[in-house]
CSV table of C-alpha atoms in Angstrom, one decimal:
chain,number,residue,atom,x,y,z
A,131,MET,CA,0.0,0.0,0.0
A,132,ALA,CA,1.5,3.3,-1.0
A,133,MET,CA,1.5,6.0,1.6
A,134,THR,CA,1.5,9.3,-0.1
A,135,ASP,CA,-0.7,11.3,2.2
A,136,PRO,CA,1.6,13.4,4.4
A,137,ASP,CA,-1.1,13.8,7.1
A,138,ARG,CA,-1.7,10.1,7.3
A,139,ASP,CA,2.1,9.5,7.4
A,140,ASP,CA,2.5,12.0,10.2
A,141,GLU,CA,-0.4,10.3,12.1
A,142,PHE,CA,1.2,6.9,11.4
A,143,LEU,CA,4.6,8.0,12.7
A,144,GLU,CA,3.2,9.9,15.6
A,145,GLY,CA,1.9,6.6,17.1
A,146,PHE,CA,5.5,5.4,17.1
A,147,PHE,CA,6.9,8.6,18.4
A,148,ARG,CA,4.4,8.6,21.3
A,149,ALA,CA,5.2,5.0,22.2
A,150,ALA,CA,8.9,5.8,22.1
A,151,ARG,CA,8.5,8.8,24.3
A,152,ASP,CA,6.5,6.8,26.8
A,153,ALA,CA,9.1,4.1,26.8
A,154,ARG,CA,12.0,6.3,27.8
A,155,PRO,CA,15.1,4.5,28.8
A,156,GLU,CA,16.4,5.5,32.2
A,157,PRO,CA,19.9,5.5,33.5
A,158,SER,CA,20.7,2.4,35.5
A,159,GLU,CA,21.6,2.7,39.2
A,160,ALA,CA,25.2,1.7,38.3
A,161,LEU,CA,25.5,4.5,35.8
A,162,MET,CA,24.2,7.0,38.3
A,163,ALA,CA,26.7,5.8,40.9
A,164,ARG,CA,29.5,6.2,38.3
A,165,ILE,CA,28.3,9.7,37.4
A,166,LEU,CA,28.2,10.8,41.0
A,167,ALA,CA,31.6,9.3,41.7
A,168,ASP,CA,32.9,11.4,38.8
A,169,ALA,CA,31.2,14.4,40.2
A,170,GLU,CA,32.8,13.9,43.6
A,171,ALA,CA,36.3,13.3,42.0
A,172,GLU,CA,36.0,16.4,39.8
A,173,MET,CA,34.3,18.7,42.4
A,174,PRO,CA,36.2,21.9,42.8
A,175,ARG,CA,37.7,22.0,46.3
A,176,ALA,CA,37.1,24.8,48.8
A,177,PRO,CA,40.0,27.2,49.0
A,178,GLU,CA,42.8,26.4,51.5
A,179,PRO,CA,42.2,27.8,55.0
A,180,MET,CA,43.6,31.3,55.7
A,181,PRO,CA,47.0,31.4,57.5
A,182,VAL,CA,46.7,31.4,61.2
A,183,THR,CA,46.7,34.9,62.6
A,184,ARG,CA,47.1,35.8,66.3
A,185,PRO,CA,43.8,36.9,67.8
A,186,ALA,CA,43.7,40.3,69.4
A,187,GLY,CA,42.7,39.0,72.7
A,188,GLY,CA,44.4,36.4,74.9
A,189,GLY,CA,43.1,33.3,76.6
A,190,ALA,CA,42.3,30.2,74.6
A,191,GLY,CA,42.8,32.0,71.3
A,192,THR,CA,46.4,32.7,72.2
A,193,LEU,CA,47.0,29.1,73.2
A,194,SER,CA,45.6,28.0,69.9
A,195,TRP,CA,47.8,30.4,68.1
A,196,ILE,CA,50.9,29.1,69.8
A,197,ALA,CA,49.8,25.5,69.2
A,198,ALA,CA,49.4,26.3,65.5
A,199,ALA,CA,52.8,28.0,65.4
A,200,VAL,CA,54.6,24.9,66.4
A,201,GLY,CA,52.6,22.6,64.2
A,202,GLY,CA,49.4,22.0,66.2
A,203,TRP,CA,48.8,20.1,69.3
A,204,ARG,CA,51.0,17.3,68.2
A,205,GLY,CA,53.8,19.8,68.0
A,206,ILE,CA,53.0,20.9,71.5
A,207,GLY,CA,53.2,17.3,72.7
A,208,GLY,CA,56.6,16.9,71.1
A,209,LEU,CA,57.9,20.1,72.5
A,210,ALA,CA,56.7,19.1,76.0
A,211,THR,CA,58.4,15.7,75.7
A,212,ALA,CA,61.7,17.2,74.6
A,213,THR,CA,61.5,19.8,77.5
A,214,VAL,CA,61.0,17.1,80.1
A,215,ALA,CA,63.6,14.9,78.7
A,216,GLY,CA,66.1,17.8,78.7
A,217,LEU,CA,65.4,18.6,82.3
A,218,TRP,CA,65.8,15.0,83.3
A,219,LEU,CA,69.0,14.6,81.4
A,220,GLY,CA,70.4,17.7,83.0
A,221,TYR,CA,69.5,16.4,86.5
A,222,ALA,CA,70.5,12.8,86.1
A,223,GLY,CA,73.6,13.6,84.1
A,224,GLY,CA,75.0,15.6,87.0
A,225,ALA,CA,74.5,12.7,89.4
A,226,ASP,CA,75.9,9.9,87.2
A,227,ALA,CA,76.8,10.7,83.7
A,228,GLY,CA,78.0,7.1,83.2
A,229,PHE,CA,74.5,6.0,82.3
A,230,LEU,CA,74.8,7.9,79.1
A,231,SER,CA,77.3,5.4,77.8
A,232,GLY,CA,74.7,2.8,78.0
A,233,GLY,CA,77.3,0.2,78.9
A,234,ILE,CA,79.4,0.9,75.9
A,235,TRP,CA,82.1,2.4,78.0
A,236,PRO,CA,82.8,0.5,81.3
A,237,ALA,CA,82.1,2.8,84.2
A,238,ASP,CA,85.4,2.0,85.8
A,239,GLU,CA,87.5,3.4,82.9
A,240,ALA,CA,88.7,6.9,82.9
A,241,ALA,CA,86.9,7.6,79.7
A,242,ALA,CA,83.6,7.1,81.4
A,243,THR,CA,84.1,10.1,83.6
A,244,VAL,CA,82.4,13.1,82.1
A,245,GLU,CA,83.2,16.4,83.4
A,246,LEU,CA,80.1,18.5,82.9
A,247,MET,CA,81.7,21.7,84.2
A,248,PRO,CA,85.4,21.7,83.1
A,249,GLY,CA,86.0,25.0,84.8
A,250,ALA,CA,84.3,24.2,88.1
A,251,GLU,CA,87.6,23.9,90.0
A,252,VAL,CA,88.9,27.2,88.7
A,253,PHE,CA,85.6,28.8,89.5
A,254,ALA,CA,85.7,27.5,93.0
A,255,LEU,CA,89.2,28.7,93.6
A,256,ALA,CA,88.3,32.1,92.3
A,257,THR,CA,85.3,32.5,94.5
A,258,GLY,CA,86.7,30.8,97.6
A,259,TRP,CA,84.0,28.1,97.5
A,260,GLU,CA,85.0,24.7,99.0
A,261,GLY,CA,82.5,22.0,98.4
B,447,MET,CA,11.6,10.7,43.8
B,448,ALA,CA,14.4,12.4,42.0
B,449,LEU,CA,15.7,15.3,43.9
B,450,ASP,CA,15.3,17.6,40.8
B,451,ALA,CA,11.6,17.0,41.0
B,452,GLN,CA,11.6,19.1,44.1
B,453,ASP,CA,14.2,21.5,42.9
B,454,ASP,CA,13.1,24.4,40.7
B,455,ARG,CA,16.6,26.0,40.5
B,456,SER,CA,17.9,26.4,37.0
B,457,ASP,CA,20.6,24.2,35.6
B,458,ASP,CA,22.9,27.2,35.6
B,459,THR,CA,22.4,27.8,39.3
B,460,LEU,CA,22.9,24.1,40.1
B,461,LEU,CA,26.1,24.0,38.1
B,462,ALA,CA,27.4,27.1,39.8
B,463,LEU,CA,26.7,25.5,43.2
B,464,TYR,CA,28.4,22.4,42.1
B,465,GLY,CA,31.4,24.5,41.2
B,466,GLN,CA,31.4,25.7,44.8
B,467,GLY,CA,31.5,22.1,46.1
B,468,ASP,CA,27.8,21.5,46.6
B,469,ARG,CA,27.2,17.8,46.4
B,470,VAL,CA,23.4,18.2,46.6
B,471,ALA,CA,23.5,20.3,43.4
B,472,ALA,CA,25.6,17.6,41.7
B,473,ARG,CA,23.0,15.0,42.5
B,474,ALA,CA,20.2,17.2,41.3
B,475,LEU,CA,22.0,17.9,38.0
B,476,ALA,CA,22.7,14.2,37.5
B,477,ASP,CA,19.1,13.3,38.2
B,478,ARG,CA,18.0,15.9,35.7
B,479,LEU,CA,20.5,15.5,32.9
B,480,ALA,CA,21.7,11.9,32.9
B,481,PRO,CA,18.3,10.6,31.6
B,482,ILE,CA,18.6,13.0,28.7
B,483,ALA,CA,22.0,11.8,27.8
B,484,VAL,CA,21.0,8.2,28.1
B,485,ARG,CA,17.8,8.6,26.0
B,486,VAL,CA,19.6,10.3,23.1
B,487,ALA,CA,22.6,8.1,23.2
B,488,ARG,CA,20.4,4.9,23.2
B,489,ARG,CA,18.5,6.1,20.2
B,490,MET,CA,21.6,7.2,18.3
B,491,LEU,CA,23.7,4.1,19.1
B,492,ALA,CA,21.1,1.3,19.7
B,493,ASP,CA,23.4,-0.1,22.3
B,494,PRO,CA,22.5,0.3,25.9
B,495,ALA,CA,26.0,-0.3,27.4
B,496,GLU,CA,27.6,2.1,24.9
B,497,ALA,CA,24.9,4.7,25.5
B,498,GLU,CA,25.6,4.6,29.3
B,499,ASP,CA,29.3,5.1,28.6
B,500,VAL,CA,28.5,8.1,26.4
B,501,ALA,CA,26.2,9.5,29.1
B,502,GLN,CA,28.9,9.1,31.8
B,503,GLU,CA,31.5,10.8,29.5
B,504,ALA,CA,29.2,13.7,28.7
B,505,MET,CA,28.4,14.2,32.4
B,506,LEU,CA,32.1,14.0,33.2
B,507,ARG,CA,32.7,16.8,30.7
B,508,LEU,CA,30.0,18.8,32.4
B,509,TRP,CA,31.6,18.4,35.8
B,510,ARG,CA,34.9,19.6,34.3
B,511,ALA,CA,33.3,22.5,32.6
B,512,ALA,CA,31.6,23.7,35.8
B,513,PRO,CA,34.4,26.0,37.2
B,514,GLY,CA,34.6,28.0,34.0
B,515,TRP,CA,30.9,27.9,33.1
B,516,GLN,CA,29.6,31.3,32.1
B,517,ALA,CA,26.0,31.5,33.2
B,518,GLY,CA,23.7,32.8,30.6
B,519,THR,CA,25.9,32.1,27.6
B,520,ALA,CA,24.4,28.7,26.8
B,521,LYS,CA,21.8,26.5,28.2
B,522,VAL,CA,23.3,23.6,30.1
B,523,SER,CA,20.9,21.1,28.5
B,524,THR,CA,21.7,22.4,25.0
B,525,TRP,CA,25.4,22.0,25.7
B,526,LEU,CA,24.8,18.5,26.9
B,527,TYR,CA,22.8,17.5,23.9
B,528,ARG,CA,25.6,18.7,21.7
B,529,VAL,CA,28.2,16.8,23.7
B,530,VAL,CA,26.2,13.6,23.6
B,531,ALA,CA,25.5,13.9,19.9
B,532,ASN,CA,29.2,14.5,19.2
B,533,LEU,CA,30.3,11.6,21.3
B,534,CYS,CA,27.7,9.4,19.5
B,535,THR,CA,29.0,10.6,16.2
B,536,ASP,CA,32.6,9.7,17.2
B,537,ARG,CA,31.5,6.2,18.2
B,538,LEU,CA,29.4,5.6,15.1
B,539,ARG,CA,32.4,6.6,12.9
B,540,ARG,CA,34.6,4.2,14.7
B,541,ARG,CA,32.2,1.4,14.1
B,542,ARG,CA,32.6,-0.8,11.1
B,543,PRO,CA,29.7,-0.4,8.6
B,544,VAL,CA,26.7,-2.4,9.7
B,545,PRO,CA,24.4,-3.7,7.0
B,546,LEU,CA,21.0,-2.3,7.2
B,547,ASP,CA,19.4,-5.7,7.7
B,548,ALA,CA,21.5,-6.1,10.8
B,549,ALA,CA,19.6,-3.4,12.6
B,550,PRO,CA,17.7,-4.9,15.5
B,551,GLU,CA,14.2,-5.9,14.7
B,552,PRO,CA,11.4,-6.2,17.2
B,553,GLU,CA,10.3,-9.6,18.0
B,554,ASP,CA,7.7,-11.0,15.7
B,555,GLY,CA,5.3,-13.9,15.4
B,556,ARG,CA,4.2,-13.7,19.0
B,557,PRO,CA,0.5,-13.9,19.7
B,558,GLY,CA,0.3,-10.2,20.5
B,559,ALA,CA,1.7,-9.3,17.1
B,560,GLU,CA,-1.4,-10.5,15.3
B,561,ALA,CA,-3.7,-8.4,17.4
B,562,GLY,CA,-1.6,-5.3,17.1
B,563,LEU,CA,1.6,-4.5,18.8
B,564,ILE,CA,1.6,-3.0,22.2
B,565,ALA,CA,3.3,0.3,22.8
B,566,ALA,CA,6.6,-1.2,23.8
B,567,ASP,CA,6.7,-3.1,20.5
B,568,ARG,CA,6.0,0.1,18.6
B,569,ALA,CA,8.8,1.8,20.4
B,570,ALA,CA,11.1,-1.1,19.6
B,571,ALA,CA,10.0,-1.0,15.9
B,572,LEU,CA,10.8,2.7,15.8
B,573,ASP,CA,14.2,2.2,17.4
B,574,ALA,CA,15.0,-0.3,14.7
B,575,ALA,CA,13.8,2.0,12.0
B,576,LEU,CA,15.8,4.9,13.3
B,577,MET,CA,18.9,2.8,12.8
B,578,THR,CA,18.2,2.6,9.1
B,579,LEU,CA,18.4,6.4,8.8
B,580,PRO,CA,21.6,8.4,8.0
B,581,GLU,CA,23.1,9.6,11.3
B,582,ARG,CA,22.2,13.3,10.9
B,583,GLN,CA,18.6,12.5,10.0
B,584,ARG,CA,18.4,10.2,13.0
B,585,GLU,CA,19.8,12.9,15.3
B,586,ALA,CA,17.4,15.5,14.0
B,587,VAL,CA,14.3,13.3,14.3
B,588,VAL,CA,15.3,12.1,17.8
B,589,LEU,CA,15.8,15.7,19.0
B,590,ARG,CA,12.6,17.0,17.3
B,591,HIS,CA,10.1,14.2,17.8
B,592,LEU,CA,11.4,12.3,20.8
B,593,GLU,CA,13.1,15.0,22.9
B,594,GLY,CA,10.6,17.7,21.8
B,595,LEU,CA,13.1,20.4,21.1
B,596,THR,CA,12.4,23.3,18.8
B,597,ASN,CA,14.1,23.6,15.4
B,598,PRO,CA,16.2,26.6,16.5
B,599,GLU,CA,17.4,24.6,19.5
B,600,ILE,CA,18.3,21.6,17.2
B,601,ALA,CA,20.0,24.0,14.9
B,602,GLU,CA,22.2,25.2,17.7
B,603,ILE,CA,23.0,21.7,18.9
B,604,MET,CA,23.8,20.4,15.4
B,605,GLY,CA,25.6,23.6,14.3
B,606,ILE,CA,23.4,24.1,11.2
B,607,GLY,CA,20.7,26.4,10.1
B,608,VAL,CA,17.0,26.0,10.9
B,609,GLU,CA,16.1,25.2,7.3
B,610,ALA,CA,18.7,22.4,7.3
B,611,VAL,CA,17.1,21.0,10.4
B,612,GLU,CA,13.7,21.1,8.8
B,613,SER,CA,15.1,19.3,5.7
B,614,LEU,CA,16.8,16.6,7.8
B,615,THR,CA,13.7,16.0,9.9
B,616,ALA,CA,11.5,15.8,6.8
B,617,ARG,CA,13.8,13.3,5.1
B,618,GLY,CA,14.2,11.4,8.3
B,619,LYS,CA,10.4,11.0,8.7
B,620,ARG,CA,10.1,9.9,5.1
B,621,GLY,CA,12.7,7.3,5.7
B,622,LEU,CA,11.0,6.1,8.8
B,623,THR,CA,7.7,5.8,7.1
B,624,GLN,CA,9.3,3.7,4.4
B,625,ALA,CA,11.1,1.5,6.9
B,626,LEU,CA,7.9,0.9,8.9
B,627,ALA,CA,5.6,0.6,5.9
B,628,GLY,CA,6.1,-3.1,5.5
B,629,ARG,CA,4.8,-3.6,9.0
B,630,ARG,CA,1.9,-1.1,8.8
B,631,GLU,CA,-0.9,-3.6,9.1
B,632,GLU,CA,1.0,-5.8,11.5
B,633,LEU,CA,1.4,-2.7,13.8
B,634,GLY,CA,-2.3,-2.0,13.8
B,635,TYR,CA,-2.4,0.6,11.1
B,636,GLY,CA,-4.5,-1.2,8.6
B,637,ASP,CA,-5.9,0.5,5.5
B,638,ASP,CA,-9.0,2.1,6.9
């Protein structure tokens, strides 16, 4: 059968177009997940935080500023550990410096004697101190 | 319910928000635009898996375009249609020529076929017929009659004049009519 009537042809085709519009393919859940993963990966990042500036007031703000200056609270922790260790070494070293050798140098050898204040005797003579 | 169903913000606005790191805007855009990309790619390529790859690639390009997007210079949807169409064209050109009789045909000979095909069968018949059209005619017909775009919009997407769109659409419809003519009575369009 020849179809030469444009109106009838349009009507004929419109039935197919309508059916196709109603049967719209939708993206699968897997595709949506891939698209959203791409969106996350490509999402422009927020600008870097501003450099830490010292607040005008004191208090907790000042503490935070100091903490930030030495690398955060972990930095504070490291700093405190180093301070305590230094104090302890200073105290214990005066009492018995031999422990520093860790057994490498026998304590009864002359090399194990560490003179922490080489000028102490001269200083004592000069000041008349006798310990 | 898709988020975009509750979101009356424009595509431009959502894209700008995505550009500022708004995940909700990304989701709304995906819900709104991915179906468009899938529909057009499916009808251009007749391959569901390949169509989804094209849709993902088109959306990826949109995400990447977001930071430099100039609001008001182009409709996001028009931009997406153009990207999808171009990606489909690239893929079709890489394909080896497929004989026309290799185009998918709807199932036939079932009991329902004698009584008139249901809507899904008509849709499948149209998809098969679309694949017999030259690529540009197919694109114009899909955008005009399945996506409901205006001729000027199609002209912008395809990078041609409005008259050329009209010509492509008219020739495409003639081609479809011929491709489907042999099944006219079978499809419930008897000579009445």
